[in-house]
Coordinates of C-alpha atoms in Angstrom, one line a residue:
X1 CA 76.8 84.4 43.4
X2 CA 73.4 84.3 45.2
X3 CA 73.0 83.2 48.3
X4 CA 72.0 79.8 48.0
X5 CA 75.2 79.0 45.4
X6 CA 77.2 80.4 48.4
X7 CA 75.6 78.2 50.5
X8 CA 77.1 75.2 48.4
X9 CA 80.1 76.5 47.4
X10 CA 81.1 76.8 51.8
X11 CA 80.1 73.1 52.0
X12 CA 81.6 72.1 49.2
X13 CA 83.9 68.9 49.5
X14 CA 86.7 68.4 45.9
X15 CA 86.4 65.0 46.4
X16 CA 83.0 63.7 46.6
X17 CA 82.9 66.5 43.8
X18 CA 84.9 64.8 41.2
X19 CA 83.1 61.5 43.1
X20 CA 79.4 62.9 41.4
X21 CA 81.6 63.3 38.2
X22 CA 82.3 60.1 37.9
X23 CA 79.1 58.5 38.5
X24 CA 77.3 61.2 36.1
X25 CA 80.1 61.2 32.4
X26 CA 77.0 63.3 30.8
X27 CA 77.8 67.0 32.5
X28 CA 81.2 68.1 32.6
X29 CA 82.9 68.6 35.8
X30 CA 82.5 71.8 36.0
X31 CA 78.5 71.1 36.8
X32 CA 79.0 69.9 40.2
X33 CA 80.2 71.7 43.3
X34 CA 80.0 68.9 45.1
X35 CA 78.2 68.8 48.3
X36 CA 76.5 65.3 49.8
X37 CA 73.1 64.3 48.9
X38 CA 72.5 64.5 53.5
X39 CA 73.3 67.9 53.6
X40 CA 71.2 69.3 50.0
X41 CA 68.0 67.0 51.3
X42 CA 68.3 69.4 55.1
X43 CA 69.1 72.3 53.4
X44 CA 66.5 71.8 50.9
X45 CA 63.9 71.2 54.0
X46 CA 65.2 74.4 56.0
X47 CA 64.4 75.9 52.7
X48 CA 61.2 74.8 52.8
X49 CA 60.5 75.5 56.3
X50 CA 62.1 79.7 56.0
X51 CA 60.1 79.9 53.4
X52 CA 62.7 80.6 50.9
X53 CA 62.3 77.5 48.3
X54 CA 61.2 78.9 45.7
X55 CA 64.8 80.9 45.3
X56 CA 65.3 77.4 43.7
X57 CA 62.3 76.6 41.9
X58 CA 61.2 79.6 40.5
X59 CA 64.9 80.4 39.5
X60 CA 65.1 80.5 36.2
X61 CA 65.6 77.1 33.9
X62 CA 68.4 75.6 34.2
X63 CA 70.0 75.5 37.1
X64 CA 73.7 76.4 36.7
X65 CA 74.9 73.7 38.9
X66 CA 73.4 69.8 39.6
X67 CA 73.1 70.8 43.5
X68 CA 70.4 73.5 42.4
X69 CA 68.8 70.7 40.3
X70 CA 69.1 68.2 43.1
X71 CA 67.2 70.6 45.6
X72 CA 64.6 71.3 43.5
X73 CA 63.7 67.9 43.3
X74 CA 64.0 67.3 47.1
X75 CA 61.6 70.5 47.7
X76 CA 59.1 69.7 45.0
X77 CA 59.5 66.2 47.0
X78 CA 57.8 67.6 49.8
X79 CA 55.6 69.0 48.1
X80 CA 51.9 68.6 49.7
X81 CA 49.2 69.9 47.2
X82 CA 49.1 67.6 44.5
X83 CA 47.9 69.9 41.4
X84 CA 50.8 72.4 42.4
X85 CA 53.5 69.4 42.1
X86 CA 52.1 68.0 39.1
X87 CA 53.0 71.9 37.5
X88 CA 55.9 72.2 38.9
X89 CA 57.2 68.5 38.2
X90 CA 55.6 69.1 34.2
X91 CA 57.7 72.6 34.2
X92 CA 61.1 71.0 35.5
X93 CA 61.0 67.4 34.0
X94 CA 62.3 69.2 30.1
X95 CA 65.3 70.6 32.0
X96 CA 66.3 67.8 34.1
X97 CA 69.9 66.5 32.4
X98 CA 70.9 63.6 35.0
X99 CA 69.7 60.3 36.3
X100 CA 70.4 61.4 39.8
X101 CA 68.1 64.1 39.6
X102 CA 65.7 62.2 37.7
X103 CA 65.3 59.2 40.6
X104 CA 65.5 61.7 43.3
X105 CA 62.5 63.4 41.9
X106 CA 59.9 61.6 44.0
X107 CA 57.2 63.6 44.7
X108 CA 55.3 61.9 48.0
X109 CA 52.1 63.4 47.4
X110 CA 51.9 61.3 44.2
X111 CA 51.7 58.3 46.2
X112 CA 48.6 59.1 47.3
X113 CA 46.7 60.5 44.1
X114 CA 47.7 57.4 41.9
X115 CA 44.7 56.8 40.3
X116 CA 45.0 60.8 38.4
X117 CA 48.4 59.9 37.8
X118 CA 48.5 57.4 35.8
X119 CA 47.3 60.2 33.1
X120 CA 50.2 61.7 33.2
X121 CA 53.3 58.8 33.8
X122 CA 51.6 57.1 30.6
X123 CA 51.7 60.7 28.9
X124 CA 55.9 60.7 30.2
X125 CA 56.5 57.5 29.4
X126 CA 55.4 58.3 25.4
X127 CA 57.6 61.5 25.1
X128 CA 60.8 62.0 23.6
X129 CA 63.2 62.9 26.1
X130 CA 66.1 60.9 28.1
X131 CA 65.0 61.6 31.4
X132 CA 61.4 62.2 30.8
X133 CA 61.0 58.3 30.0
X134 CA 63.3 57.3 32.8
X135 CA 61.0 59.5 35.7
X136 CA 57.4 57.8 33.4
X137 CA 59.3 54.6 34.4
X138 CA 60.1 55.7 37.9
X139 CA 56.9 56.5 38.6
X140 CA 55.5 53.1 37.3
X141 CA 58.3 50.9 39.7
X142 CA 57.7 53.1 42.5
X143 CA 54.1 53.2 43.0
X144 CA 51.8 50.9 40.8
X145 CA 53.9 47.4 41.5
X146 CA 52.3 47.0 45.0
X147 CA 48.0 47.6 45.1
X148 CA 48.2 49.9 42.0
X149 CA 49.6 47.3 40.1
X150 CA 48.4 46.5 36.6
X151 CA 49.3 44.5 33.6
X152 CA 48.7 47.0 31.2
X153 CA 51.9 49.1 32.7
X154 CA 54.5 46.0 32.1
X155 CA 53.7 46.3 28.2
X156 CA 53.8 50.3 28.2
X157 CA 56.9 49.4 29.7
X158 CA 58.2 46.6 27.1
X159 CA 56.6 49.3 23.8
X160 CA 59.5 51.9 25.2
X161 CA 61.9 51.7 22.1
X162 CA 64.6 53.0 22.8
X163 CA 68.4 53.7 22.2
X164 CA 69.0 55.5 25.8
X165 CA 71.2 54.4 27.9
X166 CA 69.4 55.9 31.5
X167 CA 66.3 55.0 29.6
X168 CA 66.8 51.4 29.3
X169 CA 68.7 50.9 32.5
X170 CA 65.8 52.5 34.4
X171 CA 63.0 50.0 32.3
X172 CA 65.2 47.0 33.5
X173 CA 65.4 48.0 37.0
X174 CA 61.5 48.5 36.6
X175 CA 61.8 44.7 35.5
X176 CA 63.2 43.1 37.9
X177 CA 61.4 44.6 40.5
X178 CA 58.2 43.4 38.9
X179 CA 60.5 39.7 38.9
X180 CA 60.2 40.3 43.1
X181 CA 56.8 41.7 43.5
X182 CA 54.6 40.8 40.9
X183 CA 56.3 37.8 38.8
X184 CA 53.7 35.7 37.9
X185 CA 52.1 38.7 35.4
X186 CA 56.1 39.4 34.6
X187 CA 57.8 36.6 33.5
X188 CA 55.8 35.8 30.3
X189 CA 58.1 38.9 28.8
X190 CA 60.9 37.0 29.2
X191 CA 59.5 33.5 28.4
X192 CA 58.2 35.3 25.2
X193 CA 61.0 37.7 24.4
X194 CA 59.1 40.0 24.3
X195 CA 61.7 42.6 26.0
X196 CA 64.1 43.9 23.6
X197 CA 67.8 42.2 24.4
X198 CA 69.5 45.0 27.0
X199 CA 66.3 45.1 29.0
X200 CA 66.1 41.1 29.4
X201 CA 69.7 40.3 30.3
X202 CA 70.1 43.5 32.1
X203 CA 67.5 43.3 34.3
X204 CA 68.3 39.3 34.7
X205 CA 71.2 40.4 36.0
X206 CA 69.3 42.9 38.2
X207 CA 66.7 39.8 39.6
X208 CA 69.5 37.3 40.6
X209 CA 71.6 40.2 42.7
X210 CA 68.2 40.7 44.5
X211 CA 67.6 39.2 47.8
X212 CA 64.2 39.6 47.0
X213 CA 64.6 37.0 44.8
X214 CA 64.2 32.7 45.6
X215 CA 67.5 30.9 44.6
X216 CA 65.3 28.7 42.4
X217 CA 63.3 31.6 40.6
X218 CA 66.9 32.9 40.2
X219 CA 68.4 30.0 38.1
X220 CA 65.6 29.8 36.1
X221 CA 66.2 33.3 34.8
X222 CA 69.7 32.5 34.8
X223 CA 68.5 29.9 31.8
X224 CA 66.9 32.8 30.4
X225 CA 69.1 34.5 29.3
X226 CA 69.4 35.9 26.0

């Protein structure tokens, strides 16, 4: 067992391990150690400060444990050089095997380079790997629904054809958020039935649960449910 694994097992919480394993049913329980996210975030920052983050980022992939994947995601999310982070994200994406790590990989530096990042985002959307597609949609949700929004991004996500639960749920989350931020641009896709039924209905559900959506809009969305 290496130094990082020893630290992780020293923080082990078996009840939390069982909780996380239940939330991530695509992976065996043995893949989880059971370390809470705030502790992992703090440890990732400590590895960065001490110059030891390469023990995670340069490790042979795939990682042995969920928590090692999480540390990798948190370390990359703090990276300050755009090209380096983009390259390392491209390297790690094929090895991501769960929704939690996928969603917590959010490099802060990407926000400053949205004009350059979009090329990679569009490539990720066309991947044949579940969590790479999910990550691409997540990038559009995180960085392209405000100042950098374009209607064409809505259509790119709408065009994704997938039977995968974790792809469709991220697409639904994206469109629900778009309803809150870019209502006039996105509502025609619901009115014209441009989304697959699962994404359409789940997005409406999420939007109607959101505090960012006015009550009159929620009532209208209820009528649009398929």
